[in-house]
mmCIF file of N, CA and C in Angstrom:
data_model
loop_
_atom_site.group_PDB
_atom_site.id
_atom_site.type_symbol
_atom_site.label_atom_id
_atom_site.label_comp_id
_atom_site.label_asym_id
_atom_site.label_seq_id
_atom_site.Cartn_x
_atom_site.Cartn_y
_atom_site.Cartn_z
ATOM 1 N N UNK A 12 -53.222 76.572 -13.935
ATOM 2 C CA UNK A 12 -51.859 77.003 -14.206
ATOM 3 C C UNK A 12 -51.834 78.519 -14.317
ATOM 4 N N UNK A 13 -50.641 79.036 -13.465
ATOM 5 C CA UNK A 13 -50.439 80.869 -13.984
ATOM 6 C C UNK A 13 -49.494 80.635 -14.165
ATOM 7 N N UNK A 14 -50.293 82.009 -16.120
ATOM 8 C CA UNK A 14 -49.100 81.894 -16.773
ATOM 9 C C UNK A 14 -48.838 83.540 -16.541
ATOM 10 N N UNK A 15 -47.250 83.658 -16.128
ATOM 11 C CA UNK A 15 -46.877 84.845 -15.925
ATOM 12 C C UNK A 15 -46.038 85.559 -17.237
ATOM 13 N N UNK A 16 -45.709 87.055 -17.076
ATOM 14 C CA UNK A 16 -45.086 87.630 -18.019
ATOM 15 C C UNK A 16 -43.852 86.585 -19.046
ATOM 16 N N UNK A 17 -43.268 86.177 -17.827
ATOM 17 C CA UNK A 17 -41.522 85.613 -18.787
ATOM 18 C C UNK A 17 -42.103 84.464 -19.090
ATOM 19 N N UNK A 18 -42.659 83.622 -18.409
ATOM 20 C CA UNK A 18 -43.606 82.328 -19.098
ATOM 21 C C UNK A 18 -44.110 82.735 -20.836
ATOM 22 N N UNK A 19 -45.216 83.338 -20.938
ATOM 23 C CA UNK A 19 -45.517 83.826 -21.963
ATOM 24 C C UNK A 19 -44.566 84.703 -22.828
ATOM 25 N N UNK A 20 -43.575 85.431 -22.871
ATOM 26 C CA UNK A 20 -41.665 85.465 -23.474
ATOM 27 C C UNK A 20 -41.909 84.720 -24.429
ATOM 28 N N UNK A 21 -41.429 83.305 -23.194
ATOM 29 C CA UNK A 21 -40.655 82.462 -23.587
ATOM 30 C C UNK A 21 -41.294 81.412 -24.743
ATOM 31 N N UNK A 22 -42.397 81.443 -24.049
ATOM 32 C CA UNK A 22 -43.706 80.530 -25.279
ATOM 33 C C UNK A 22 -43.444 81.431 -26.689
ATOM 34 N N UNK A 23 -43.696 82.650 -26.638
ATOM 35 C CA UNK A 23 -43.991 83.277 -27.926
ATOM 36 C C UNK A 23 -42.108 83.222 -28.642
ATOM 37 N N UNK A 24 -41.485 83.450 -28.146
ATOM 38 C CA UNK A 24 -40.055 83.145 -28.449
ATOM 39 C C UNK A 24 -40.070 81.559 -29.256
ATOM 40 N N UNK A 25 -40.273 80.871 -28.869
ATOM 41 C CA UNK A 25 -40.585 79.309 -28.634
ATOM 42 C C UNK A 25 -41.379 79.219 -30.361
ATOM 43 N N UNK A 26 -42.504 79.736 -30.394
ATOM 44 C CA UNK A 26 -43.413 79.424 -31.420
ATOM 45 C C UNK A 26 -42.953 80.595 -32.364
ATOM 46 N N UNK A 27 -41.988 81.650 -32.405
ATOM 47 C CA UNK A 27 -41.748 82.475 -32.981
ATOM 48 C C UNK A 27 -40.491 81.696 -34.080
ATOM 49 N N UNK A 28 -39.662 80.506 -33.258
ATOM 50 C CA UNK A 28 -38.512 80.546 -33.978
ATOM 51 C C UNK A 28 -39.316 78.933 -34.631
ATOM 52 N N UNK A 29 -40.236 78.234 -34.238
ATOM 53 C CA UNK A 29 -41.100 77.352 -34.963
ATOM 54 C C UNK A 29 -41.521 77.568 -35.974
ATOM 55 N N UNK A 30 -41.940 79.147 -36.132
ATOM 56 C CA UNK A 30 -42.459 79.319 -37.104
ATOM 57 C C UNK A 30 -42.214 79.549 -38.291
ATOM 58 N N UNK A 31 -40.472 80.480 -37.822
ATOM 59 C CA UNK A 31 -39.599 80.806 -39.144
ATOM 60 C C UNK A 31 -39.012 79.394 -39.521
ATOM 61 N N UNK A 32 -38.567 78.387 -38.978
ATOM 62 C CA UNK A 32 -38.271 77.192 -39.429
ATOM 63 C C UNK A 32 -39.211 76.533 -40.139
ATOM 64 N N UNK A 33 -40.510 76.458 -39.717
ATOM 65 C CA UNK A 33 -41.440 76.160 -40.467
ATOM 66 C C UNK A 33 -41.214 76.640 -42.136
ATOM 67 N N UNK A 34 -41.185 78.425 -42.191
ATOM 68 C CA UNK A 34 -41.548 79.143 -42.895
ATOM 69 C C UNK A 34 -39.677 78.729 -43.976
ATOM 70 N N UNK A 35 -38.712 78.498 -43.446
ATOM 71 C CA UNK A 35 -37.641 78.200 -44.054
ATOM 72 C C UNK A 35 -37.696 76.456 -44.894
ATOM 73 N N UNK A 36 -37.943 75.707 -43.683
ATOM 74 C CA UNK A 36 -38.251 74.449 -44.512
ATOM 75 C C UNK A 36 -38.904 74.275 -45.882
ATOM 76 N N UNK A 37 -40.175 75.215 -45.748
ATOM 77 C CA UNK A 37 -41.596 75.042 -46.416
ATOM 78 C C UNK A 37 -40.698 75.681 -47.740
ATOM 79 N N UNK A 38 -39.781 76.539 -47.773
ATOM 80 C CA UNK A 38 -39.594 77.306 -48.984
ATOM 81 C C UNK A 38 -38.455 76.597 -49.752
ATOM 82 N N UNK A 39 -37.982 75.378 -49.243
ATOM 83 C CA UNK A 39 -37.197 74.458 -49.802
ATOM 84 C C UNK A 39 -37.519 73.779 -50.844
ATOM 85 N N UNK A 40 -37.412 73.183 -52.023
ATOM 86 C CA UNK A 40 -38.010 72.578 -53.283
ATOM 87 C C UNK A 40 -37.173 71.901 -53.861
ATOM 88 N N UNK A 41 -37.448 71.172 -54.702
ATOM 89 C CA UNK A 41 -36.450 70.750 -55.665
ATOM 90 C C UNK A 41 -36.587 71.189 -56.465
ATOM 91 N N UNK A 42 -35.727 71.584 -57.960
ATOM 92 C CA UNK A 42 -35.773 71.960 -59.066
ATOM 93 C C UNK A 42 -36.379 71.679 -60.094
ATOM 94 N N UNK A 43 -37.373 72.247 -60.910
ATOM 95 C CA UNK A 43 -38.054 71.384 -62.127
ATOM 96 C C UNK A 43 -37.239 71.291 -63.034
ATOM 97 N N UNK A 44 -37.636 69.605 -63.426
ATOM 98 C CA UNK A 44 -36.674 69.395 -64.947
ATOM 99 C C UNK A 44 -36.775 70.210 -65.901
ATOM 100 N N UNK A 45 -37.588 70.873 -66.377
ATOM 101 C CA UNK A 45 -37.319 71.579 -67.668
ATOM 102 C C UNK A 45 -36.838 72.849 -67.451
ATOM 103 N N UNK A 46 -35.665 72.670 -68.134
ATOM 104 C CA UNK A 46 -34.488 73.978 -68.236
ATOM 105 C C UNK A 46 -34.861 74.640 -69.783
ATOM 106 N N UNK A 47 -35.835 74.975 -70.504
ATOM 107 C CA UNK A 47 -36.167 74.942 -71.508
ATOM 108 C C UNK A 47 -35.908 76.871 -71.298
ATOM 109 N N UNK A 48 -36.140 77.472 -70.286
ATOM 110 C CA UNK A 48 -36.474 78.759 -69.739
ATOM 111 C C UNK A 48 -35.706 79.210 -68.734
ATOM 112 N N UNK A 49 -34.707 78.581 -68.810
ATOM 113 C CA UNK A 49 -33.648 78.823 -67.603
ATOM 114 C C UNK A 49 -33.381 79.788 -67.230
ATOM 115 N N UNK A 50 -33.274 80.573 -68.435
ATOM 116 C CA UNK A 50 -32.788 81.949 -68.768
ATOM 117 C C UNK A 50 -33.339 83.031 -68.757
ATOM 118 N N UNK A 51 -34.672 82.589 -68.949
ATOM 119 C CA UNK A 51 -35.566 84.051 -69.258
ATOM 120 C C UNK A 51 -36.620 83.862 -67.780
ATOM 121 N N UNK A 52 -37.217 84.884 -67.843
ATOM 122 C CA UNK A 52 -38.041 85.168 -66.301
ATOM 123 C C UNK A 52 -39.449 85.039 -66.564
ATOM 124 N N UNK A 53 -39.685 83.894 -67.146
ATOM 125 C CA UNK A 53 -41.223 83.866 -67.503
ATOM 126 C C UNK A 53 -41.802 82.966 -66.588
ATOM 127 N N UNK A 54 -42.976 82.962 -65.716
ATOM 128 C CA UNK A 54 -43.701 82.192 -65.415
ATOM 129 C C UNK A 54 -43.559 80.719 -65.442
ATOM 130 N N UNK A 55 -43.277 79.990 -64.604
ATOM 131 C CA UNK A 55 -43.006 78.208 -64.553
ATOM 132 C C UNK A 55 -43.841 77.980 -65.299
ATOM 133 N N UNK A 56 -44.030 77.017 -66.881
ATOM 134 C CA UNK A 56 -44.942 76.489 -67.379
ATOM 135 C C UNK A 56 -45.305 77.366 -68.838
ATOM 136 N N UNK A 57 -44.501 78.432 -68.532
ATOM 137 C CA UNK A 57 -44.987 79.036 -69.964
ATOM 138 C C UNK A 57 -43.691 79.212 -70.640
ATOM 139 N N UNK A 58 -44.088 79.658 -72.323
ATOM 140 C CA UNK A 58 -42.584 79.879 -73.117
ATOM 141 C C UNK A 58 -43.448 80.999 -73.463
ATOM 142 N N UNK A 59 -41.955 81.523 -74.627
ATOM 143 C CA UNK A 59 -42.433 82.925 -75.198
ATOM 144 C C UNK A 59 -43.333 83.026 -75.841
ATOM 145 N N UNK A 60 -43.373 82.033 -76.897
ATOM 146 C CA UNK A 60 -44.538 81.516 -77.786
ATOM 147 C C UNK A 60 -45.824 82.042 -77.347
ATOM 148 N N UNK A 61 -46.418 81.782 -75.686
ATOM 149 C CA UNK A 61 -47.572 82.101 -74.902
ATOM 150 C C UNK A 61 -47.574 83.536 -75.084
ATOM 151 N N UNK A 62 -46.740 84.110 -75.684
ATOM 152 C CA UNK A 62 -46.878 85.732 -75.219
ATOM 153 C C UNK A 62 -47.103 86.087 -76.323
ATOM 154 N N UNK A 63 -46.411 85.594 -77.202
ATOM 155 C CA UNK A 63 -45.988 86.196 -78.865
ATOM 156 C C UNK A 63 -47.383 87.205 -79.104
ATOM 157 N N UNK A 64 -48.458 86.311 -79.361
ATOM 158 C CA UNK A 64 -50.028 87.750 -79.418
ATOM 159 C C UNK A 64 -50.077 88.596 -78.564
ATOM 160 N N UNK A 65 -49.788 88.782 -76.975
ATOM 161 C CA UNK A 65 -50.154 89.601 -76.031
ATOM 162 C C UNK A 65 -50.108 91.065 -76.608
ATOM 163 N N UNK A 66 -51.226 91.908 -76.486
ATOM 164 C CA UNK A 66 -50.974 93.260 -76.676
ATOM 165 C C UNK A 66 -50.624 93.915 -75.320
ATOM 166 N N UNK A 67 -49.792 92.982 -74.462
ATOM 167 C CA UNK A 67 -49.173 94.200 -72.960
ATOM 168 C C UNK A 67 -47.766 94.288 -73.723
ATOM 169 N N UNK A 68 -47.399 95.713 -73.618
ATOM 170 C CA UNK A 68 -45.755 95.799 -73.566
ATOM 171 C C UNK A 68 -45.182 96.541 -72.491
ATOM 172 N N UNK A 69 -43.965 96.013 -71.826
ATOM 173 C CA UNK A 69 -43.591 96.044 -70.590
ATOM 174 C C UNK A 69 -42.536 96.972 -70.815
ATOM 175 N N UNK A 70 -42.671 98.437 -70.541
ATOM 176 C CA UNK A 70 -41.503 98.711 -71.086
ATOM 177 C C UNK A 70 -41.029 99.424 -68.991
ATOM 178 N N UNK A 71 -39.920 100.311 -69.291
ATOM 179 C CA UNK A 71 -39.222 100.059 -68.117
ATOM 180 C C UNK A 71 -39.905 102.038 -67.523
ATOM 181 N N UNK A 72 -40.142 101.847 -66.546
ATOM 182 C CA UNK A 72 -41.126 103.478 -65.621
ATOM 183 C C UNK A 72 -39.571 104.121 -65.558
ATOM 184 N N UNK A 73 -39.995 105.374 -66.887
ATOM 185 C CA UNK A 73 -39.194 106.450 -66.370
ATOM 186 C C UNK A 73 -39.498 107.730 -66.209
ATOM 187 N N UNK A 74 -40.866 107.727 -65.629
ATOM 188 C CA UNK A 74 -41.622 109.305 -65.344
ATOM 189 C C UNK A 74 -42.028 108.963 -64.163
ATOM 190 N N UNK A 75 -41.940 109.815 -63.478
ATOM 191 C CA UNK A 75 -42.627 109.830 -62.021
ATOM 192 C C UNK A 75 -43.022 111.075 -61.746
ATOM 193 N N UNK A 76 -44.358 110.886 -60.658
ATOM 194 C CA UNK A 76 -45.188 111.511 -60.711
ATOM 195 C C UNK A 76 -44.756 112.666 -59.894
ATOM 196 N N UNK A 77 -44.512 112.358 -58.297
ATOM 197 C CA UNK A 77 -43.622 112.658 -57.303
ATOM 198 C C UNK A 77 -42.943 111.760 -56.913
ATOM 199 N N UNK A 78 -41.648 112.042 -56.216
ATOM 200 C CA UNK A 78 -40.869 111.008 -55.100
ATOM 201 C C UNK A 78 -40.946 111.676 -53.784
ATOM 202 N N UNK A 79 -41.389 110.584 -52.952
ATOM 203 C CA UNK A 79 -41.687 110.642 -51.360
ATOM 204 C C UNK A 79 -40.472 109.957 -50.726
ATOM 205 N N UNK A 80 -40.032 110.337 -49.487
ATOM 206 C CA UNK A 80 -38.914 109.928 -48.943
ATOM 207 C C UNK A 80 -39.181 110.197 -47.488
ATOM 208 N N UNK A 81 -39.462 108.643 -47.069
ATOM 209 C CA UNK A 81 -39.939 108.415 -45.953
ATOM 210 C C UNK A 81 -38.777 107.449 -44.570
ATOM 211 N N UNK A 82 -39.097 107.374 -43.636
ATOM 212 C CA UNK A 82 -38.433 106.663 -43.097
ATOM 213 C C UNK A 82 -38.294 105.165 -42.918
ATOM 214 N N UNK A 83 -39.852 105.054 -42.716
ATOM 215 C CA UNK A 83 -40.427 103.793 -42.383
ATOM 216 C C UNK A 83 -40.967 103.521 -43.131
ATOM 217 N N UNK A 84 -41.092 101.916 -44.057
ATOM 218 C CA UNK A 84 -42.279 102.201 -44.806
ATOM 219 C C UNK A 84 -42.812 100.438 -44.300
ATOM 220 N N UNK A 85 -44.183 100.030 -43.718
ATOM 221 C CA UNK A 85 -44.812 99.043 -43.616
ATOM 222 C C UNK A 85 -45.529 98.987 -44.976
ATOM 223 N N UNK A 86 -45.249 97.862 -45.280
ATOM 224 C CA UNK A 86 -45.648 96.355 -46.982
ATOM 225 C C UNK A 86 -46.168 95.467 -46.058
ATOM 226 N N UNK A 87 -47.831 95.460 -46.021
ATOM 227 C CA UNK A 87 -48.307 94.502 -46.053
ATOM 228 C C UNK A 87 -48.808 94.379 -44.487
ATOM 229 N N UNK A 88 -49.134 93.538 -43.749
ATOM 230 C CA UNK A 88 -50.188 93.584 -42.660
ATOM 231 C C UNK A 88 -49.354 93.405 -41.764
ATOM 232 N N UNK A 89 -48.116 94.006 -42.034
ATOM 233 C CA UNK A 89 -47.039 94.790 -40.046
ATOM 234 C C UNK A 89 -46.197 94.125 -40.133
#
């Protein structure tokens, strides 16, 4: 078999929109019953209680070092 330019397109087109469907399905779930944390942004499975000892405190970045201002910016492998 020759596979020519628009052949190969059309394949990668083909397995491109497979894949985001894949990638859309897969991120579908149902909801866990416990609404115990509905509210707060903690980790599935934990309460505050889990934290109460922690010596991290999260407070909110308001010093910066420099700011860069770029056009493009690539997160992660392209």
């Amino acid at each position: 078999m020759e596979l020519n330019r628009r052949d190969f397109l059309k394949g990668g087109a083909v397995l491109g929109g497979a894949a985001a469907m894949g990638s859309l399905l897969g991120g579908c779930s149902s909801k866990s019953s416990d609404t115990s944390n509905s509210k707060s942004s903690l980790p599935v499975g934990t309460t505050a209680e889990d934290f109460a000892q922690s010596v991290v405190v999260l407070e909110p970045i308001t010093k910066f070092k420099e700011e860069k201002t770029y056009d493009i910016i690539v997160i992660g492998a392209g």
